[in-house]
Amino acid sequence: ELDQILKKYEEQLSDSDKTELVEKLELKTEAYPFNVYELRLSFLKEKNKLRFAEYESFRKDYISSNKYLELYGLAPRIFGEIWGEEHIRSIDGRFLKASKALDKNYDGEYDLWLDGFKIEVKSCRAIDSKIRGELSSKALHSDEDRNFWMNFQQLKPDSCNYFIFIGVWVNIIKYWVLTAEEVKKNPYISHQHRDGIEYQIGITHKNIIDFNKYLKKPNEIVDYILELSRK
């Protein structure tokens, strides 16, 4: 989307300026936050083809429609092991960080504690795996008609009572809540490693509809788990 906006402005450049821009882009070396888009924006401003008010307007629109894009810049370990757990705790204070003070047998095998129940949190970012480059360049909008893939890994259903799967797109976050038994019986579960004790479940454009029954709004998650536990 941003690329298309910039192309419209670049069409207004003279032939010589277009050639100069192409040459600069071919010689570019990227280092955050100095990337190809920053170069193109600066060039258009230098050539008086982009007013600051225009830049500010589509910057605002871009950020509002890609509010979770920054999560694609997090390192895998930080995103998968730290962000997801903290994000769920920020949604509802009844989720507590698992510890030996809450469970004397706790040995790091799950993430959160809720009224005596063990919760494992798994996070994935929706990506187009066919695209090469940084993760942010593979990021997807939820309403794009493109193939996507999210792989929830290191699942150990015998070590917890519930799983919360967090799916991140650039514009929305989805939450799927499954019992450990539902994970075990899920048709898309497979061994992560041959004969290993860890499993994985892949959610893609082909099967995401099958997970709709597990979808919950953020403010529904705790009450849903507690309601299931009473049955």
mmCIF file of C-alpha atoms in Angstrom:
data_model
loop_
_atom_site.group_PDB
_atom_site.id
_atom_site.type_symbol
_atom_site.label_atom_id
_atom_site.label_comp_id
_atom_site.label_asym_id
_atom_site.label_seq_id
_atom_site.Cartn_x
_atom_site.Cartn_y
_atom_site.Cartn_z
ATOM 1 C CA GLU A 1 0.000 0.000 0.000
ATOM 2 C CA LEU A 2 2.748 2.439 0.957
ATOM 3 C CA ASP A 3 4.698 1.381 -2.109
ATOM 4 C CA GLN A 4 1.756 2.266 -4.376
ATOM 5 C CA ILE A 5 1.374 5.682 -2.727
ATOM 6 C CA LEU A 6 5.045 6.485 -3.253
ATOM 7 C CA LYS A 7 4.936 5.338 -6.867
ATOM 8 C CA LYS A 8 2.187 7.884 -7.601
ATOM 9 C CA TYR A 9 4.402 10.671 -6.271
ATOM 10 C CA GLU A 10 7.451 9.324 -8.105
ATOM 11 C CA GLU A 11 5.558 9.475 -11.396
ATOM 12 C CA GLN A 12 5.643 13.260 -11.037
ATOM 13 C CA LEU A 13 9.446 13.322 -11.108
ATOM 14 C CA SER A 14 11.340 14.373 -14.198
ATOM 15 C CA ASP A 15 13.039 11.645 -16.227
ATOM 16 C CA SER A 16 16.435 12.658 -14.883
ATOM 17 C CA ASP A 17 15.181 12.598 -11.273
ATOM 18 C CA LYS A 18 13.608 9.176 -11.830
ATOM 19 C CA THR A 19 16.949 7.905 -13.111
ATOM 20 C CA GLU A 20 18.744 9.429 -10.124
ATOM 21 C CA LEU A 21 16.317 7.792 -7.692
ATOM 22 C CA VAL A 22 16.728 4.388 -9.332
ATOM 23 C CA GLU A 23 20.515 4.708 -9.081
ATOM 24 C CA LYS A 24 20.329 5.666 -5.411
ATOM 25 C CA LEU A 25 18.043 2.737 -4.645
ATOM 26 C CA GLU A 26 20.375 0.328 -6.414
ATOM 27 C CA LEU A 27 23.277 1.537 -4.262
ATOM 28 C CA LYS A 28 21.324 1.611 -1.003
ATOM 29 C CA THR A 29 22.562 -0.077 2.138
ATOM 30 C CA GLU A 30 19.861 -0.485 4.776
ATOM 31 C CA ALA A 31 20.205 -0.118 8.530
ATOM 32 C CA TYR A 32 17.146 0.548 10.671
ATOM 33 C CA PRO A 33 15.492 3.078 10.515
ATOM 34 C CA PHE A 34 17.212 4.104 7.277
ATOM 35 C CA ASN A 35 15.521 1.888 4.737
ATOM 36 C CA VAL A 36 14.286 2.087 1.158
ATOM 37 C CA TYR A 37 11.071 3.893 2.124
ATOM 38 C CA GLU A 38 12.905 6.508 4.162
ATOM 39 C CA LEU A 39 15.162 7.147 1.147
ATOM 40 C CA ARG A 40 12.233 7.490 -1.258
ATOM 41 C CA LEU A 41 10.358 9.848 1.068
ATOM 42 C CA SER A 42 13.432 12.035 1.573
ATOM 43 C CA PHE A 43 14.090 12.147 -2.162
ATOM 44 C CA LEU A 44 10.504 13.232 -2.941
ATOM 45 C CA LYS A 45 10.700 15.958 -0.322
ATOM 46 C CA GLU A 46 14.038 17.164 -1.698
ATOM 47 C CA LYS A 47 12.505 17.400 -5.189
ATOM 48 C CA ASN A 48 9.467 19.290 -3.824
ATOM 49 C CA LYS A 49 7.059 16.536 -4.860
ATOM 50 C CA LEU A 50 5.869 15.772 -1.351
ATOM 51 C CA ARG A 51 4.612 18.390 1.095
ATOM 52 C CA PHE A 52 4.916 17.694 4.798
ATOM 53 C CA ALA A 53 1.135 17.910 5.270
ATOM 54 C CA GLU A 54 0.662 15.187 2.642
ATOM 55 C CA TYR A 55 3.340 13.041 4.243
ATOM 56 C CA GLU A 56 1.755 13.531 7.667
ATOM 57 C CA SER A 57 -1.678 12.554 6.338
ATOM 58 C CA PHE A 58 -0.749 9.226 4.754
ATOM 59 C CA ARG A 59 1.654 8.479 7.630
ATOM 60 C CA LYS A 60 -1.307 8.752 10.018
ATOM 61 C CA ASP A 61 -3.475 6.528 7.800
ATOM 62 C CA TYR A 62 -0.688 3.977 7.408
ATOM 63 C CA ILE A 63 -0.021 3.729 11.138
ATOM 64 C CA SER A 64 -3.721 3.394 12.009
ATOM 65 C CA SER A 65 -4.155 0.501 9.572
ATOM 66 C CA ASN A 66 -0.881 -1.195 10.576
ATOM 67 C CA LYS A 67 -0.896 -0.663 14.337
ATOM 68 C CA TYR A 68 0.713 -4.032 15.122
ATOM 69 C CA LEU A 69 3.428 -3.878 12.468
ATOM 70 C CA GLU A 70 6.021 -3.076 15.142
ATOM 71 C CA LEU A 71 5.478 -6.554 16.616
ATOM 72 C CA TYR A 72 7.028 -7.998 13.461
ATOM 73 C CA GLY A 73 10.252 -6.270 14.427
ATOM 74 C CA LEU A 74 10.602 -8.128 17.726
ATOM 75 C CA ALA A 75 13.171 -10.894 17.920
ATOM 76 C CA PRO A 76 11.587 -14.399 17.852
ATOM 77 C CA ARG A 77 12.459 -15.172 21.472
ATOM 78 C CA ILE A 78 11.172 -11.838 22.786
ATOM 79 C CA PHE A 79 7.969 -12.120 20.780
ATOM 80 C CA GLY A 80 7.320 -15.784 21.504
ATOM 81 C CA GLU A 81 8.427 -16.081 25.109
ATOM 82 C CA ILE A 82 8.044 -12.613 26.607
ATOM 83 C CA TRP A 83 5.619 -10.420 24.676
ATOM 84 C CA GLY A 84 2.778 -12.962 24.471
ATOM 85 C CA GLU A 85 2.750 -13.746 28.180
ATOM 86 C CA GLU A 86 2.942 -10.075 29.180
ATOM 87 C CA HIS A 87 0.247 -9.170 26.671
ATOM 88 C CA ILE A 88 -2.217 -11.677 28.138
ATOM 89 C CA ARG A 89 -1.459 -10.496 31.672
ATOM 90 C CA SER A 90 -2.111 -6.912 30.574
ATOM 91 C CA ILE A 91 -5.563 -7.950 29.320
ATOM 92 C CA ASP A 92 -6.696 -9.312 32.672
ATOM 93 C CA GLY A 93 -4.936 -9.008 36.021
ATOM 94 C CA ARG A 94 -6.360 -12.338 37.165
ATOM 95 C CA PHE A 95 -3.694 -14.044 35.069
ATOM 96 C CA LEU A 96 -0.618 -14.478 37.270
ATOM 97 C CA LYS A 97 2.911 -15.309 36.221
ATOM 98 C CA ALA A 98 3.540 -18.965 37.074
ATOM 99 C CA SER A 99 5.914 -19.574 39.976
ATOM 100 C CA LYS A 100 6.745 -22.023 42.736
ATOM 101 C CA ALA A 101 4.943 -19.730 45.154
ATOM 102 C CA LEU A 102 1.709 -20.592 43.331
ATOM 103 C CA ASP A 103 2.585 -24.160 42.372
ATOM 104 C CA LYS A 104 5.283 -25.900 44.411
ATOM 105 C CA ASN A 105 5.849 -28.370 41.558
ATOM 106 C CA TYR A 106 6.296 -25.643 38.939
ATOM 107 C CA ASP A 107 9.357 -26.168 36.744
ATOM 108 C CA GLY A 108 8.852 -23.692 33.898
ATOM 109 C CA GLU A 109 6.579 -25.987 31.905
ATOM 110 C CA TYR A 110 3.760 -23.419 31.502
ATOM 111 C CA ASP A 111 3.405 -19.634 31.584
ATOM 112 C CA LEU A 112 0.438 -18.410 33.602
ATOM 113 C CA TRP A 113 -1.663 -19.370 36.593
ATOM 114 C CA LEU A 114 -5.397 -18.714 36.796
ATOM 115 C CA ASP A 115 -7.325 -19.787 39.882
ATOM 116 C CA GLY A 116 -5.440 -23.084 40.099
ATOM 117 C CA PHE A 117 -5.307 -23.732 36.353
ATOM 118 C CA LYS A 118 -2.141 -23.882 34.261
ATOM 119 C CA ILE A 119 -2.091 -21.755 31.112
ATOM 120 C CA GLU A 120 0.369 -21.929 28.224
ATOM 121 C CA VAL A 121 0.581 -18.932 25.879
ATOM 122 C CA LYS A 122 1.777 -19.272 22.283
ATOM 123 C CA SER A 123 2.175 -16.373 19.855
ATOM 124 C CA CYS A 124 2.609 -16.291 16.089
ATOM 125 C CA ARG A 125 2.738 -13.591 13.426
ATOM 126 C CA ALA A 126 0.888 -14.117 10.158
ATOM 127 C CA ILE A 127 3.428 -14.074 7.341
ATOM 128 C CA ASP A 128 3.685 -14.733 3.640
ATOM 129 C CA SER A 129 6.427 -17.356 3.723
ATOM 130 C CA LYS A 130 7.009 -17.059 -0.031
ATOM 131 C CA ILE A 131 8.451 -13.565 0.350
ATOM 132 C CA ARG A 132 12.133 -13.207 1.141
ATOM 133 C CA GLY A 133 13.602 -10.582 3.423
ATOM 134 C CA GLU A 134 12.918 -9.208 6.865
ATOM 135 C CA LEU A 135 9.880 -10.447 8.777
ATOM 136 C CA SER A 136 8.242 -7.028 8.471
ATOM 137 C CA SER A 137 8.309 -7.347 4.675
ATOM 138 C CA LYS A 138 6.328 -10.615 5.004
ATOM 139 C CA ALA A 139 3.720 -9.087 7.316
ATOM 140 C CA LEU A 140 0.087 -9.439 6.325
ATOM 141 C CA HIS A 141 -3.149 -7.512 6.737
ATOM 142 C CA SER A 142 -6.041 -9.710 7.903
ATOM 143 C CA ASP A 143 -8.271 -8.912 4.936
ATOM 144 C CA GLU A 144 -5.629 -9.580 2.289
ATOM 145 C CA ASP A 145 -6.462 -12.436 -0.048
ATOM 146 C CA ARG A 146 -3.037 -14.026 0.273
ATOM 147 C CA ASN A 147 -1.668 -17.282 1.599
ATOM 148 C CA PHE A 148 -0.412 -17.086 5.163
ATOM 149 C CA TRP A 149 1.073 -19.396 7.751
ATOM 150 C CA MET A 150 1.406 -19.389 11.540
ATOM 151 C CA ASN A 151 3.052 -22.294 13.328
ATOM 152 C CA PHE A 152 2.382 -22.702 17.052
ATOM 153 C CA GLN A 153 5.291 -24.770 18.318
ATOM 154 C CA GLN A 154 6.633 -26.480 21.437
ATOM 155 C CA LEU A 155 3.202 -27.611 22.544
ATOM 156 C CA LYS A 156 3.162 -29.935 25.554
ATOM 157 C CA PRO A 157 -0.509 -30.666 26.299
ATOM 158 C CA ASP A 158 0.296 -32.826 29.315
ATOM 159 C CA SER A 159 1.942 -29.874 31.084
ATOM 160 C CA CYS A 160 -1.008 -27.467 31.244
ATOM 161 C CA ASN A 161 -4.792 -27.208 31.336
ATOM 162 C CA TYR A 162 -5.373 -24.564 28.668
ATOM 163 C CA PHE A 163 -3.646 -22.978 25.701
ATOM 164 C CA ILE A 164 -4.065 -19.416 24.514
ATOM 165 C CA PHE A 165 -2.948 -19.010 20.900
ATOM 166 C CA ILE A 166 -2.294 -15.409 19.878
ATOM 167 C CA GLY A 167 -2.366 -14.651 16.150
ATOM 168 C CA VAL A 168 -0.959 -11.302 15.057
ATOM 169 C CA TRP A 169 -1.664 -9.493 11.799
ATOM 170 C CA VAL A 170 -0.553 -5.927 11.120
ATOM 171 C CA ASN A 171 -4.072 -4.632 11.809
ATOM 172 C CA ILE A 172 -5.620 -7.069 14.321
ATOM 173 C CA ILE A 173 -4.840 -9.634 16.997
ATOM 174 C CA LYS A 174 -6.873 -12.835 17.337
ATOM 175 C CA TYR A 175 -7.122 -15.088 20.388
ATOM 176 C CA TRP A 176 -7.927 -18.797 20.302
ATOM 177 C CA VAL A 177 -8.512 -20.601 23.611
ATOM 178 C CA LEU A 178 -8.237 -24.403 23.635
ATOM 179 C CA THR A 179 -8.192 -26.966 26.401
ATOM 180 C CA ALA A 180 -5.193 -29.284 26.547
ATOM 181 C CA GLU A 181 -7.483 -32.094 25.422
ATOM 182 C CA GLU A 182 -8.676 -30.084 22.416
ATOM 183 C CA VAL A 183 -5.059 -29.520 21.430
ATOM 184 C CA LYS A 184 -4.298 -33.243 21.728
ATOM 185 C CA LYS A 185 -7.263 -34.143 19.512
ATOM 186 C CA ASN A 186 -6.808 -31.329 16.995
ATOM 187 C CA PRO A 187 -6.615 -32.739 13.443
ATOM 188 C CA TYR A 188 -3.760 -30.376 12.593
ATOM 189 C CA ILE A 189 -1.444 -31.369 15.435
ATOM 190 C CA SER A 190 1.834 -33.081 14.589
ATOM 191 C CA HIS A 191 5.125 -33.950 16.242
ATOM 192 C CA GLN A 192 7.566 -31.051 16.099
ATOM 193 C CA HIS A 193 10.419 -33.536 15.980
ATOM 194 C CA ARG A 194 10.236 -37.225 15.180
ATOM 195 C CA ASP A 195 9.324 -39.168 18.324
ATOM 196 C CA GLY A 196 9.690 -35.978 20.390
ATOM 197 C CA ILE A 197 7.453 -34.895 23.260
ATOM 198 C CA GLU A 198 6.687 -31.491 21.735
ATOM 199 C CA TYR A 199 3.971 -30.860 19.169
ATOM 200 C CA GLN A 200 2.971 -28.128 16.758
ATOM 201 C CA ILE A 201 -0.213 -26.821 15.154
ATOM 202 C CA GLY A 202 -0.187 -24.773 11.984
ATOM 203 C CA ILE A 203 -2.931 -22.251 11.255
ATOM 204 C CA THR A 204 -3.087 -21.202 7.615
ATOM 205 C CA HIS A 205 -5.418 -19.552 5.110
ATOM 206 C CA LYS A 206 -6.730 -23.050 4.369
ATOM 207 C CA ASN A 207 -7.765 -24.131 7.859
ATOM 208 C CA ILE A 208 -8.289 -20.945 9.896
ATOM 209 C CA ILE A 209 -12.054 -21.312 9.591
ATOM 210 C CA ASP A 210 -11.815 -24.559 11.575
ATOM 211 C CA PHE A 211 -10.465 -22.582 14.537
ATOM 212 C CA ASN A 212 -13.309 -20.053 14.634
ATOM 213 C CA LYS A 213 -15.039 -22.019 17.400
ATOM 214 C CA TYR A 214 -12.083 -21.273 19.675
ATOM 215 C CA LEU A 215 -12.007 -17.527 18.974
ATOM 216 C CA LYS A 216 -12.520 -15.275 21.969
ATOM 217 C CA LYS A 217 -12.502 -11.528 22.500
ATOM 218 C CA PRO A 218 -9.817 -10.326 24.944
ATOM 219 C CA ASN A 219 -12.313 -9.586 27.696
ATOM 220 C CA GLU A 220 -13.914 -13.037 27.332
ATOM 221 C CA ILE A 221 -10.825 -15.184 27.854
ATOM 222 C CA VAL A 222 -10.736 -15.452 31.657
ATOM 223 C CA ASP A 223 -14.472 -15.961 32.092
ATOM 224 C CA TYR A 224 -14.500 -18.574 29.337
ATOM 225 C CA ILE A 225 -11.738 -20.580 31.016
ATOM 226 C CA LEU A 226 -13.369 -20.347 34.438
ATOM 227 C CA GLU A 227 -16.749 -21.343 32.991
ATOM 228 C CA LEU A 228 -15.243 -24.388 31.263
ATOM 229 C CA SER A 229 -13.532 -25.355 34.490
ATOM 230 C CA ARG A 230 -16.834 -25.467 36.373
ATOM 231 C CA LYS A 231 -18.319 -28.008 33.969
#
